[in-house]
Short mmCIF file of N, CA and C in Angstrom, two decimals:
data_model
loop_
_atom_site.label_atom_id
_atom_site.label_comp_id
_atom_site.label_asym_id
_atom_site.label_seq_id
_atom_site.Cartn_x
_atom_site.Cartn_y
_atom_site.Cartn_z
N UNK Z 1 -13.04 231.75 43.78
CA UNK Z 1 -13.39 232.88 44.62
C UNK Z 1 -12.93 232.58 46.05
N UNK Z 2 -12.53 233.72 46.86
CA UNK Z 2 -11.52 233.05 47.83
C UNK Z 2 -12.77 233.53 48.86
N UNK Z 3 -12.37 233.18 50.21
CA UNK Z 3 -13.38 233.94 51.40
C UNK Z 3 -13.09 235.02 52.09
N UNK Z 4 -13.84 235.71 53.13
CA UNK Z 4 -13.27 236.37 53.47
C UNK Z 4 -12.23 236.77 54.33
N UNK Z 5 -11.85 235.24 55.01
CA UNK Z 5 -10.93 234.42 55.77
C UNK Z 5 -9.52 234.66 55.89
N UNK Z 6 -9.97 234.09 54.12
CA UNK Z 6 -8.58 233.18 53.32
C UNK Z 6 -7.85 235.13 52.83
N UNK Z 7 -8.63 235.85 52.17
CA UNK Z 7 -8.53 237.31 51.82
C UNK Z 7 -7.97 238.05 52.60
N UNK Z 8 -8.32 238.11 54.10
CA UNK Z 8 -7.46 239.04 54.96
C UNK Z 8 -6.25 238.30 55.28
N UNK Z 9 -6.18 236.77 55.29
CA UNK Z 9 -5.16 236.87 55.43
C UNK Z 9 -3.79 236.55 54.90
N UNK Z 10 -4.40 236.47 53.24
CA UNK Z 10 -2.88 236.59 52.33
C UNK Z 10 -3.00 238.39 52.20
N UNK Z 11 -3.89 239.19 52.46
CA UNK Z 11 -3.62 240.47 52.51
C UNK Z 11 -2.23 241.06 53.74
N UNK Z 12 -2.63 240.31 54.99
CA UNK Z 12 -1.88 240.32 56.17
C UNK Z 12 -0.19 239.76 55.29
N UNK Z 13 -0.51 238.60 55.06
CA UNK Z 13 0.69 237.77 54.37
C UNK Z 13 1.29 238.76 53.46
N UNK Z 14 0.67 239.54 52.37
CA UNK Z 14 1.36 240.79 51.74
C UNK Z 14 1.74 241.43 52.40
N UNK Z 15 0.68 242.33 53.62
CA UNK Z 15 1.35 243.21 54.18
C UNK Z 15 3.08 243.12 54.93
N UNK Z 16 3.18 241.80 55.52
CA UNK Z 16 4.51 241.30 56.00
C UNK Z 16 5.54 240.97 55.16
N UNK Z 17 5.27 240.55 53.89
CA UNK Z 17 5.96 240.14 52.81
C UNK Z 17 6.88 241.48 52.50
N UNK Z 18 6.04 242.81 52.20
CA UNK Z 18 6.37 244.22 52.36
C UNK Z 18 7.25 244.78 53.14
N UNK Z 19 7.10 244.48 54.44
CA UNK Z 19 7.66 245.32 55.36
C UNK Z 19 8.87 244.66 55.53
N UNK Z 20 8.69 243.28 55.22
CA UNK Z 20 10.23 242.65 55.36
C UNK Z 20 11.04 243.15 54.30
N UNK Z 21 10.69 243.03 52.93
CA UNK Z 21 11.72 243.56 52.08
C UNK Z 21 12.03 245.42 52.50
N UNK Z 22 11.11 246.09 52.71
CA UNK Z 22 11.29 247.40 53.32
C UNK Z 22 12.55 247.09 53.77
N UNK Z 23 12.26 246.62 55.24
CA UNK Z 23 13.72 246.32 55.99
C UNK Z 23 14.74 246.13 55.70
N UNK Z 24 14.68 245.21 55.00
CA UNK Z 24 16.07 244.61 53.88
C UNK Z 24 16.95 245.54 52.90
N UNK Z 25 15.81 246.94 52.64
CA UNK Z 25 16.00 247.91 51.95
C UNK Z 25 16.30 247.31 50.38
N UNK Z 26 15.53 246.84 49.95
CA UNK Z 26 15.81 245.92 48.83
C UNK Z 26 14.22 246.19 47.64
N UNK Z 27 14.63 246.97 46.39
CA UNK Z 27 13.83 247.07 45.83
C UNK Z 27 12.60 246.14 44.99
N UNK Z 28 11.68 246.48 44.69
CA UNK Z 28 10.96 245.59 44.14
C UNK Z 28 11.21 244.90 42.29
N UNK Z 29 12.13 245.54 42.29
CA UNK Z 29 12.63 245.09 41.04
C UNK Z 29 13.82 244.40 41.52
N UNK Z 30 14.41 244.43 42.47
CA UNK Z 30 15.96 243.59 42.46
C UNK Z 30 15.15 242.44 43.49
N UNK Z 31 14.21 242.21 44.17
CA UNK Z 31 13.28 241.24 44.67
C UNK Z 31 12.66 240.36 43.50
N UNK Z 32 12.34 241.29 42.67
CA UNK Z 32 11.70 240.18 41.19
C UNK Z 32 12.68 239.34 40.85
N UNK Z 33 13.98 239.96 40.81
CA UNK Z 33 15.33 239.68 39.95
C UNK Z 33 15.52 238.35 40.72
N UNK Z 34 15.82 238.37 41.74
CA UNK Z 34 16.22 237.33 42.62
C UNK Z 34 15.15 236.26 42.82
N UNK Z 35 13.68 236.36 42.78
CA UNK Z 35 13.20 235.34 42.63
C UNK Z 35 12.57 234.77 41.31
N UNK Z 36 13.05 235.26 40.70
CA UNK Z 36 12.87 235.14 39.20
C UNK Z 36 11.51 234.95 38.58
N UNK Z 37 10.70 236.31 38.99
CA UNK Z 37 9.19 236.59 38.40
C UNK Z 37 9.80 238.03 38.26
N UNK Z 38 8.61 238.81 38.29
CA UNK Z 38 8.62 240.57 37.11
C UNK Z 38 8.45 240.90 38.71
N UNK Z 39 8.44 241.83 38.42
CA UNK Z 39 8.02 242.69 39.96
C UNK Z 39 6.66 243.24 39.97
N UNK Z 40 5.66 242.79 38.82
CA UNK Z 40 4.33 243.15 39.07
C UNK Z 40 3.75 241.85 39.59
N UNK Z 41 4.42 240.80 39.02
CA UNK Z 41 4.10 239.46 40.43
C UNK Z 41 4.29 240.33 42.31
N UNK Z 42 5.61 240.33 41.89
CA UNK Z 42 5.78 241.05 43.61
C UNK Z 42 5.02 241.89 43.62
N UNK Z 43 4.39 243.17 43.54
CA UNK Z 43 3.61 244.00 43.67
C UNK Z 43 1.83 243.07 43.92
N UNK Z 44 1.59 241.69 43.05
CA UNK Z 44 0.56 241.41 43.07
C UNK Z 44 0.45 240.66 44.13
N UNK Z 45 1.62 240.42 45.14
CA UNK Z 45 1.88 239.50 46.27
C UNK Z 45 1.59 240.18 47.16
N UNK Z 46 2.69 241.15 47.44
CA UNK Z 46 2.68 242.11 48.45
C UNK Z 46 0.82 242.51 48.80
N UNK Z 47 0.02 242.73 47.37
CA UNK Z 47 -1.06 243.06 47.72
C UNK Z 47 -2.08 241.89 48.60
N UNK Z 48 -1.52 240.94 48.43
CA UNK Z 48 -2.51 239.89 48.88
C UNK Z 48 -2.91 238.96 47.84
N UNK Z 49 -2.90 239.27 46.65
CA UNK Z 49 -3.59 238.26 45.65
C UNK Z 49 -3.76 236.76 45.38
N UNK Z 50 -4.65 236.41 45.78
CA UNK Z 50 -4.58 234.77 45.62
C UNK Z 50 -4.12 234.52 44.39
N UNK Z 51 -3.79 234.50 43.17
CA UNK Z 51 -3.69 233.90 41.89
C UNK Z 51 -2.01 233.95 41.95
N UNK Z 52 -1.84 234.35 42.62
CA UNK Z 52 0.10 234.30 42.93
C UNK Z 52 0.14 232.61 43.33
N UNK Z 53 1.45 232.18 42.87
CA UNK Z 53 1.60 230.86 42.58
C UNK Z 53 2.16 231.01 44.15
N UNK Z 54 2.30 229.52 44.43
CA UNK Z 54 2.93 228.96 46.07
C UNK Z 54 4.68 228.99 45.62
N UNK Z 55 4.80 228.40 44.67
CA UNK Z 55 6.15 228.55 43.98
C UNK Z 55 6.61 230.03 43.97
N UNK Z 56 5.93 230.70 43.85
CA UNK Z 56 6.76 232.08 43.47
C UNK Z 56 6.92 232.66 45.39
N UNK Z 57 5.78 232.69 45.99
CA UNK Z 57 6.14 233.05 47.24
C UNK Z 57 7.18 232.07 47.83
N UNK Z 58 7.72 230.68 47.78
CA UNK Z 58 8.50 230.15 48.55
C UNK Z 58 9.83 230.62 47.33
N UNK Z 59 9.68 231.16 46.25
CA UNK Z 59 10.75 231.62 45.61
C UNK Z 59 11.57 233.19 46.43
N UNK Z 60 10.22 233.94 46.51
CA UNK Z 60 10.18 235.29 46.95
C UNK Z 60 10.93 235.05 48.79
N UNK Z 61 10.25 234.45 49.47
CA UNK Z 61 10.91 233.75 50.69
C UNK Z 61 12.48 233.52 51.11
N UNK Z 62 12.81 232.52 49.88
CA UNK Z 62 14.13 232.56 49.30
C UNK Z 62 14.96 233.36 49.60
N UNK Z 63 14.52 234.55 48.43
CA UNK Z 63 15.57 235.42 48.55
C UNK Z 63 15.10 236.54 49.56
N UNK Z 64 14.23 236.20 50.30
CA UNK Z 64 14.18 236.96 51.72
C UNK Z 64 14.82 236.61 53.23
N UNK Z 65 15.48 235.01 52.59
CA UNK Z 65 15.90 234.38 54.15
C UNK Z 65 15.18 233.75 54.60
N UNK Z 66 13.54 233.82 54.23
CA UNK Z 66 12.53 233.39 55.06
C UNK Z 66 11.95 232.10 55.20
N UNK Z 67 12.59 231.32 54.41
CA UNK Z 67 11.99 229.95 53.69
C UNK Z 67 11.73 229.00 55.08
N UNK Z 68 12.26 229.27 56.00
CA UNK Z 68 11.81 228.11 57.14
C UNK Z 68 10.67 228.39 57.69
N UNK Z 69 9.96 229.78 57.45
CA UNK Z 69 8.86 230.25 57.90
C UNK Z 69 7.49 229.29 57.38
N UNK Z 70 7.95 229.18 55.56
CA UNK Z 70 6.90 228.34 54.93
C UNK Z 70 6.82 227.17 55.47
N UNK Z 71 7.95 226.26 55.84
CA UNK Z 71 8.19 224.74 56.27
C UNK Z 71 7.15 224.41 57.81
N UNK Z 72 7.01 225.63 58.21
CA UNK Z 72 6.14 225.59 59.33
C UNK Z 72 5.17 226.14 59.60
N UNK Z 73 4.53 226.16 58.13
CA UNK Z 73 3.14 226.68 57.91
C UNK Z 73 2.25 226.30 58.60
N UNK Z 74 1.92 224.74 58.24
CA UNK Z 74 1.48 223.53 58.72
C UNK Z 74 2.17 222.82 59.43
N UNK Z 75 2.56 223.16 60.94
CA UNK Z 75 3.28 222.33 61.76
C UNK Z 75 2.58 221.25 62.06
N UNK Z 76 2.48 219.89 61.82
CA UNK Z 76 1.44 218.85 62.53
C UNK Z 76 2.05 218.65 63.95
N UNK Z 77 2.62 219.21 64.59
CA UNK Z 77 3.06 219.19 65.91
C UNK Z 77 2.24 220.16 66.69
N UNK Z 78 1.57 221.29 66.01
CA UNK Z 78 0.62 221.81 66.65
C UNK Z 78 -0.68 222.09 66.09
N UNK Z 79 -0.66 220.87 65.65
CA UNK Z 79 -2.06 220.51 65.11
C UNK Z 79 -2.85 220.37 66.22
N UNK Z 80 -3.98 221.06 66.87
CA UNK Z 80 -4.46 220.68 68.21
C UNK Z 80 -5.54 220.08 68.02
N UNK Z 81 -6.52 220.36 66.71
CA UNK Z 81 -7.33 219.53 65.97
C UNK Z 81 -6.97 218.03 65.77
N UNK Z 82 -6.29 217.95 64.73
CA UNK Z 82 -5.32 216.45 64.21
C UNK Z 82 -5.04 215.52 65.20
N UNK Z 83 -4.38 215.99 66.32
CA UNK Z 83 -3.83 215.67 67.42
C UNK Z 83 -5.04 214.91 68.45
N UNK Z 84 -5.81 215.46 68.37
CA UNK Z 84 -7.09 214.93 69.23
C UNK Z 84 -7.75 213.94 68.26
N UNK Z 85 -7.87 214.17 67.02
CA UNK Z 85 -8.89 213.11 66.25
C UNK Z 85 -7.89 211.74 66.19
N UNK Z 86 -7.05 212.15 66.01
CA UNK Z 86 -5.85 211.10 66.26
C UNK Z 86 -5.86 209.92 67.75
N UNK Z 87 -5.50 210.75 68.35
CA UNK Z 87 -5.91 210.37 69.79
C UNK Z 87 -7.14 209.71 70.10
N UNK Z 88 -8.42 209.76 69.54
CA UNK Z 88 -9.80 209.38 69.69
C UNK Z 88 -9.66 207.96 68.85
N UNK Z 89 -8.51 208.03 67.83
CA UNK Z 89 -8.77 206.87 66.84
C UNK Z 89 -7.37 205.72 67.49
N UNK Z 90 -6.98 205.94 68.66
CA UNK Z 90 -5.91 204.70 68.95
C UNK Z 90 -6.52 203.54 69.64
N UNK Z 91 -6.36 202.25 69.28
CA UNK Z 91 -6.49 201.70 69.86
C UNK Z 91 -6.60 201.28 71.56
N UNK Z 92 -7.29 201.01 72.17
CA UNK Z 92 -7.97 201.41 73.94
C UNK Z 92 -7.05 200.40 74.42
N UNK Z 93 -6.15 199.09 73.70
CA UNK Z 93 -5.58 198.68 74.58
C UNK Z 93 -4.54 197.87 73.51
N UNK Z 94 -3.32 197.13 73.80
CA UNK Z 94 -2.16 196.90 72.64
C UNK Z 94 -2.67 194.68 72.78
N UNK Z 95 -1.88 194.23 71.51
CA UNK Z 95 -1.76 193.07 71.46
C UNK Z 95 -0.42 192.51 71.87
N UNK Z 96 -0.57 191.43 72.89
CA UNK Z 96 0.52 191.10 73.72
C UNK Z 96 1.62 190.22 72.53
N UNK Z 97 2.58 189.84 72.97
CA UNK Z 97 3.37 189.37 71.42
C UNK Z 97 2.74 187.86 71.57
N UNK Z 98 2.65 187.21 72.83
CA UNK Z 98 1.89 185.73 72.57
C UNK Z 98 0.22 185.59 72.31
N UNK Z 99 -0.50 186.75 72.11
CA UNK Z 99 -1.67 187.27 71.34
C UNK Z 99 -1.01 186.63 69.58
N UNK Z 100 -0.12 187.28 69.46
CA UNK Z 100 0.31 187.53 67.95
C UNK Z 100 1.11 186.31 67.63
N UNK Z 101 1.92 185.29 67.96
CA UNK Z 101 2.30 183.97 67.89
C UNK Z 101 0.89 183.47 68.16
N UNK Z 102 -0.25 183.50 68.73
CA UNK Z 102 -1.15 182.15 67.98
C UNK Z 102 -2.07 182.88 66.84
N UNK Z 103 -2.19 183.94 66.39
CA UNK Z 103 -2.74 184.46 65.50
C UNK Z 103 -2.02 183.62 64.33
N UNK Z 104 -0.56 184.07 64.25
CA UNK Z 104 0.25 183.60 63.12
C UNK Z 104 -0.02 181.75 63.51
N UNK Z 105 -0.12 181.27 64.01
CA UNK Z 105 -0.37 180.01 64.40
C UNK Z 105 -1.38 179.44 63.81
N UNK Z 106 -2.77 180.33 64.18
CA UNK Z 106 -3.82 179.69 63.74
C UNK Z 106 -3.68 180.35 62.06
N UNK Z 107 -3.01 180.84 61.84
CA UNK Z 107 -2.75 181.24 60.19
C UNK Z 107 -2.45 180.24 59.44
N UNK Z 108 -1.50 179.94 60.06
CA UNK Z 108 -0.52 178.98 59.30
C UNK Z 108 -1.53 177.55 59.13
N UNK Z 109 -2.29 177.01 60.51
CA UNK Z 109 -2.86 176.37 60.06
C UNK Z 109 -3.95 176.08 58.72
N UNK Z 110 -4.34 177.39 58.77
CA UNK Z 110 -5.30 177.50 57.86
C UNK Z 110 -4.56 177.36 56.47
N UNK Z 111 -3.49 177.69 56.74
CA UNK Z 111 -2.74 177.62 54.79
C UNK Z 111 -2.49 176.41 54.82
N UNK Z 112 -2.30 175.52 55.50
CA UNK Z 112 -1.73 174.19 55.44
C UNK Z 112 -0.38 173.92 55.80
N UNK Z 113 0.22 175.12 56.63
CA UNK Z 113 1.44 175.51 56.67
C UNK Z 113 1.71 175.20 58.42
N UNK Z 114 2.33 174.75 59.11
CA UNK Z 114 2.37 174.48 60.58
C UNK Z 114 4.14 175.20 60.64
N UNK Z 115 4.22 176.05 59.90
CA UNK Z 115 5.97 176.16 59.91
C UNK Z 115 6.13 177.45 60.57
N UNK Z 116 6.59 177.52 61.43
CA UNK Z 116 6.09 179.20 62.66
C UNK Z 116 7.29 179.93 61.65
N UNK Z 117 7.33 181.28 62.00
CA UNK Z 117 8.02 182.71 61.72
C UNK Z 117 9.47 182.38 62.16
N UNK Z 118 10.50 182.86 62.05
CA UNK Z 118 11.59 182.78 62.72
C UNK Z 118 11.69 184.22 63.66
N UNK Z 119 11.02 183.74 64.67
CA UNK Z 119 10.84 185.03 65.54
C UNK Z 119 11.28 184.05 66.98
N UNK Z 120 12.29 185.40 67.64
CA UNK Z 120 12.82 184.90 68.45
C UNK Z 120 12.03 185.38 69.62
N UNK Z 121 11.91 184.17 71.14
CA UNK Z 121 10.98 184.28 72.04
C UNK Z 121 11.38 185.94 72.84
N UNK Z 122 12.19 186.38 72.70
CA UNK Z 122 12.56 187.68 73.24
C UNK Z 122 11.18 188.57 72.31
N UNK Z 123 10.88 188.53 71.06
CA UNK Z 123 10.01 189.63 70.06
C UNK Z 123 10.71 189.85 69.43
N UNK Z 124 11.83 189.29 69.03
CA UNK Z 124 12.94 189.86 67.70
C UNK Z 124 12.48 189.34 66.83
N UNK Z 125 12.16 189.64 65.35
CA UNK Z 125 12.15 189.06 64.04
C UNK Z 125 13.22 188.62 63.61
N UNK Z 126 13.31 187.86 62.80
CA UNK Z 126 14.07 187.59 61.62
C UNK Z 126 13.93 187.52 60.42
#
């Protein structure tokens, strides 16, 4: 059962789905044809219907031109949510690289191993 949220706005999402093929002047049977469902799928899209597959709308998309629209459904670039919880979870300050040579130091001791990394004093690995 969907909400009343999610409802207006694959209804909205039909309504645009519509008006674009309108434009295109492109029937709902040569729209089925091309994305290869019946055109009572398209008709059940256009209306809004949640039980329409994600596959068939990025099919329907397709042959509308529109497919980069889906790719930026979910932009995480304007995630303004994400972006902040993110931000709250970084570390408050970084580890210096001679922090991290006696870490690996006191490592090595502990394995029984005194044989350092081949890491060059610049921070280059090897």
């Amino acid at each position: 059962m969907s909400s009343p949220k999610s409802n207006a706005a694959l209804e909205r999402l039909g309504h645009d789905l519509r008006s674009a093929r309108l434009r295109r002047r492109v029937a709902v049977a040569d729209l089925a044809a091309r994305a290869g469902t019946s055109p009572s799928t398209i008709a059940r899209l256009e209306k809004g219907d949640p039980g329409v597959a994600v596959g068939t709308l990025a099919d329907v998309l397709v042959s509308l031109g529109l497919i980069e629209n889906l790719a930026d459904l979910v932009d995480i670039r304007k995630d303004d949510l994400g972006l902040a919880l993110t931000s709250e979870r970084l570390p408050q300050r970084g580890r210096s690289y001679a922090a991290r040579l006696r870490k690996q130091e006191r490592q090595g001791d502990k394995d029984g191993k005194n044989e350092p990394d081949d890491v060059d004093p610049n921070g280059v690995a090897f």
